[in-house]
């Protein structure tokens, strides 16, 4: 009942409420980005959804137009040279993720679930297959995000995503949301470039 109906209903309520509350701040963030760089405000990228279907994820653009498009940030060499000045603090507080509330409202994503892989992260996608983590909607936040985000291995990330699939419930989703807020406030688990 929760997985098939209540979870989706809560996703709609939470994303719509958040969009209404955050409408003015999101407009301000958009204006800040536009002031620093004349490119588009939003960054669209092909990601892997439920059952390995593809969808376009929405983010506030925090990097320059010259940035390689389909490469995870933590794999970039010298990532700092690509990040906009406003992008640094937007990423630090996960403000760049706010437009994904539209993805949740559309049904591409859930509030909680495995973070959507890039379409070309074949190693992660394959590893998630072992745990059934490609068979649920990706989330704005997830168990692997909370447990390490960019600082853990692909194998560990996939294992934790599988753990979420097994434990998925209303209470566990609440725990994930609470721990996400705590993580954002402490800036833990963020990696902005490849390690030499």
One Martini backbone bead per residue (centre of mass of N, CA, C, O) as a GRO file, in nm:
protein
  196
    1UNK     BB    1   0.060   0.062  -0.023
    2UNK     BB    2   0.292   0.258   0.011
    3UNK     BB    3   0.453   0.208  -0.259
    4UNK     BB    4   0.185   0.235  -0.462
    5UNK     BB    5   0.053   0.519  -0.315
    6UNK     BB    6   0.148   0.693  -0.068
    7UNK     BB    7   0.424   0.782  -0.172
    8UNK     BB    8   0.317   0.945  -0.416
    9UNK     BB    9   0.134   1.135  -0.259
   10UNK     BB   10   0.363   1.257  -0.085
   11UNK     BB   11   0.533   1.363  -0.319
   12UNK     BB   12   0.326   1.567  -0.420
   13UNK     BB   13   0.284   1.728  -0.160
   14UNK     BB   14   0.584   1.801  -0.098
   15UNK     BB   15   0.665   1.932  -0.371
   16UNK     BB   16   0.441   2.147  -0.387
   17UNK     BB   17   0.495   2.285  -0.118
   18UNK     BB   18   0.794   2.354  -0.171
   19UNK     BB   19   0.745   2.528  -0.429
   20UNK     BB   20   0.578   2.744  -0.289
   21UNK     BB   21   0.780   2.825  -0.061
   22UNK     BB   22   1.043   2.843  -0.282
   23UNK     BB   23   0.985   3.041  -0.516
   24UNK     BB   24   1.142   3.299  -0.442
   25UNK     BB   25   1.424   3.182  -0.388
   26UNK     BB   26   1.449   3.054  -0.677
   27UNK     BB   27   1.445   3.322  -0.828
   28UNK     BB   28   1.698   3.438  -0.692
   29UNK     BB   29   1.894   3.217  -0.783
   30UNK     BB   30   1.851   3.266  -1.085
   31UNK     BB   31   1.954   3.563  -1.086
   32UNK     BB   32   2.240   3.503  -0.986
   33UNK     BB   33   2.327   3.326  -1.221
   34UNK     BB   34   2.266   3.534  -1.449
   35UNK     BB   35   2.465   3.751  -1.344
   36UNK     BB   36   2.730   3.570  -1.372
   37UNK     BB   37   2.584   3.406  -1.617
   38UNK     BB   38   2.436   3.400  -1.948
   39UNK     BB   39   2.329   3.141  -1.927
   40UNK     BB   40   2.151   2.905  -1.822
   41UNK     BB   41   1.986   2.823  -1.528
   42UNK     BB   42   1.945   2.541  -1.628
   43UNK     BB   43   2.025   2.189  -1.585
   44UNK     BB   44   2.030   1.929  -1.821
   45UNK     BB   45   2.008   1.564  -1.766
   46UNK     BB   46   2.067   1.238  -1.832
   47UNK     BB   47   1.883   0.983  -1.662
   48UNK     BB   48   1.809   0.715  -1.445
   49UNK     BB   49   1.528   0.535  -1.400
   50UNK     BB   50   1.290   0.337  -1.381
   51UNK     BB   51   1.385   0.054  -1.538
   52UNK     BB   52   1.605   0.218  -1.713
   53UNK     BB   53   1.497   0.473  -1.777
   54UNK     BB   54   1.474   0.798  -1.922
   55UNK     BB   55   1.559   1.132  -1.800
   56UNK     BB   56   1.530   1.478  -1.719
   57UNK     BB   57   1.720   1.662  -1.515
   58UNK     BB   58   1.695   1.920  -1.269
   59UNK     BB   59   1.909   2.213  -1.238
   60UNK     BB   60   2.110   2.428  -1.117
   61UNK     BB   61   2.350   2.616  -1.250
   62UNK     BB   62   2.715   2.581  -1.137
   63UNK     BB   63   2.850   2.579  -1.424
   64UNK     BB   64   3.021   2.606  -1.690
   65UNK     BB   65   2.986   2.559  -2.032
   66UNK     BB   66   3.279   2.399  -2.053
   67UNK     BB   67   3.172   2.162  -1.918
   68UNK     BB   68   3.149   1.847  -1.901
   69UNK     BB   69   2.840   1.697  -1.931
   70UNK     BB   70   2.887   1.354  -1.872
   71UNK     BB   71   3.031   1.418  -1.580
   72UNK     BB   72   3.110   1.363  -1.280
   73UNK     BB   73   3.235   1.585  -1.061
   74UNK     BB   74   3.429   1.381  -0.897
   75UNK     BB   75   3.592   1.325  -1.192
   76UNK     BB   76   3.714   1.591  -1.209
   77UNK     BB   77   3.970   1.786  -1.304
   78UNK     BB   78   3.970   2.064  -1.152
   79UNK     BB   79   3.668   2.163  -1.070
   80UNK     BB   80   3.694   2.467  -0.974
   81UNK     BB   81   3.719   2.596  -1.270
   82UNK     BB   82   3.395   2.536  -1.332
   83UNK     BB   83   3.287   2.685  -1.088
   84UNK     BB   84   3.085   2.897  -0.976
   85UNK     BB   85   3.061   3.114  -0.727
   86UNK     BB   86   2.761   3.037  -0.658
   87UNK     BB   87   2.801   2.725  -0.685
   88UNK     BB   88   2.947   2.652  -0.422
   89UNK     BB   89   2.706   2.717  -0.218
   90UNK     BB   90   2.487   2.559  -0.363
   91UNK     BB   91   2.628   2.281  -0.327
   92UNK     BB   92   2.673   2.282  -0.020
   93UNK     BB   93   2.334   2.319   0.017
   94UNK     BB   94   2.173   2.184  -0.233
   95UNK     BB   95   2.030   2.403  -0.423
   96UNK     BB   96   2.066   2.272  -0.713
   97UNK     BB   97   1.829   2.046  -0.646
   98UNK     BB   98   1.543   2.188  -0.637
   99UNK     BB   99   1.426   2.136  -0.936
  100UNK     BB  100   1.352   1.828  -0.865
  101UNK     BB  101   1.061   1.887  -0.777
  102UNK     BB  102   0.953   1.859  -1.068
  103UNK     BB  103   1.025   1.558  -1.104
  104UNK     BB  104   0.841   1.463  -0.876
  105UNK     BB  105   0.572   1.579  -0.981
  106UNK     BB  106   0.593   1.415  -1.259
  107UNK     BB  107   0.735   1.110  -1.172
  108UNK     BB  108   1.051   1.055  -1.204
  109UNK     BB  109   1.053   1.097  -0.890
  110UNK     BB  110   1.145   1.089  -0.554
  111UNK     BB  111   1.232   1.183  -0.250
  112UNK     BB  112   1.302   0.873  -0.199
  113UNK     BB  113   1.605   0.724  -0.328
  114UNK     BB  114   1.801   0.649  -0.558
  115UNK     BB  115   2.024   0.807  -0.717
  116UNK     BB  116   2.048   0.922  -1.029
  117UNK     BB  117   2.203   0.807  -1.287
  118UNK     BB  118   2.390   0.828  -1.532
  119UNK     BB  119   2.361   0.694  -1.844
  120UNK     BB  120   2.703   0.628  -1.834
  121UNK     BB  121   2.691   0.457  -1.551
  122UNK     BB  122   2.735   0.136  -1.596
  123UNK     BB  123   2.856   0.029  -1.330
  124UNK     BB  124   2.625   0.120  -1.142
  125UNK     BB  125   2.386  -0.007  -1.289
  126UNK     BB  126   2.490  -0.300  -1.273
  127UNK     BB  127   2.517  -0.311  -0.962
  128UNK     BB  128   2.212  -0.249  -0.901
  129UNK     BB  129   2.091  -0.508  -1.024
  130UNK     BB  130   2.173  -0.697  -0.780
  131UNK     BB  131   1.949  -0.517  -0.581
  132UNK     BB  132   1.699  -0.367  -0.732
  133UNK     BB  133   1.767  -0.040  -0.773
  134UNK     BB  134   1.623  -0.007  -1.074
  135UNK     BB  135   1.304  -0.072  -0.963
  136UNK     BB  136   1.306   0.224  -0.861
  137UNK     BB  137   1.271   0.532  -0.783
  138UNK     BB  138   1.438   0.794  -0.783
  139UNK     BB  139   1.600   1.038  -0.566
  140UNK     BB  140   1.678   1.323  -0.397
  141UNK     BB  141   1.725   1.106  -0.179
  142UNK     BB  142   1.942   0.866   0.004
  143UNK     BB  143   2.111   0.622   0.168
  144UNK     BB  144   2.385   0.668   0.020
  145UNK     BB  145   2.399   0.970   0.066
  146UNK     BB  146   2.410   0.955   0.379
  147UNK     BB  147   2.666   0.736   0.382
  148UNK     BB  148   2.862   0.931   0.147
  149UNK     BB  149   2.808   0.977  -0.147
  150UNK     BB  150   3.113   1.063  -0.306
  151UNK     BB  151   3.300   0.874  -0.088
  152UNK     BB  152   3.199   0.612  -0.221
  153UNK     BB  153   3.171   0.331  -0.368
  154UNK     BB  154   2.993   0.173  -0.605
  155UNK     BB  155   2.941  -0.087  -0.443
  156UNK     BB  156   2.836   0.055  -0.186
  157UNK     BB  157   2.612   0.219  -0.315
  158UNK     BB  158   2.448  -0.024  -0.427
  159UNK     BB  159   2.408  -0.168  -0.155
  160UNK     BB  160   2.252   0.069  -0.018
  161UNK     BB  161   2.025   0.079  -0.226
  162UNK     BB  162   1.931  -0.212  -0.164
  163UNK     BB  163   1.863  -0.156   0.132
  164UNK     BB  164   1.637   0.041   0.074
  165UNK     BB  165   1.449  -0.146  -0.083
  166UNK     BB  166   1.401  -0.340   0.164
  167UNK     BB  167   1.321  -0.092   0.384
  168UNK     BB  168   1.089   0.035   0.256
  169UNK     BB  169   0.923   0.312   0.422
  170UNK     BB  170   0.787   0.555   0.600
  171UNK     BB  171   0.997   0.563   0.829
  172UNK     BB  172   1.255   0.544   0.652
  173UNK     BB  173   1.199   0.803   0.493
  174UNK     BB  174   1.208   0.991   0.738
  175UNK     BB  175   1.497   0.929   0.815
  176UNK     BB  176   1.624   1.026   0.548
  177UNK     BB  177   1.526   1.318   0.564
  178UNK     BB  178   1.653   1.394   0.836
  179UNK     BB  179   1.954   1.317   0.756
  180UNK     BB  180   1.972   1.513   0.518
  181UNK     BB  181   1.947   1.776   0.670
  182UNK     BB  182   2.194   1.725   0.846
  183UNK     BB  183   2.399   1.697   0.610
  184UNK     BB  184   2.360   1.975   0.479
  185UNK     BB  185   2.444   2.139   0.741
  186UNK     BB  186   2.742   1.974   0.743
  187UNK     BB  187   2.862   1.898   0.452
  188UNK     BB  188   2.858   1.592   0.400
  189UNK     BB  189   2.997   1.399   0.126
  190UNK     BB  190   3.154   1.613  -0.048
  191UNK     BB  191   3.281   1.601  -0.394
  192UNK     BB  192   3.464   1.824  -0.639
  193UNK     BB  193   3.687   1.597  -0.728
  194UNK     BB  194   3.940   1.438  -0.834
  195UNK     BB  195   4.172   1.223  -0.707
  196UNK     BB  196   4.532   1.190  -0.708
   0.00000   0.00000   0.00000
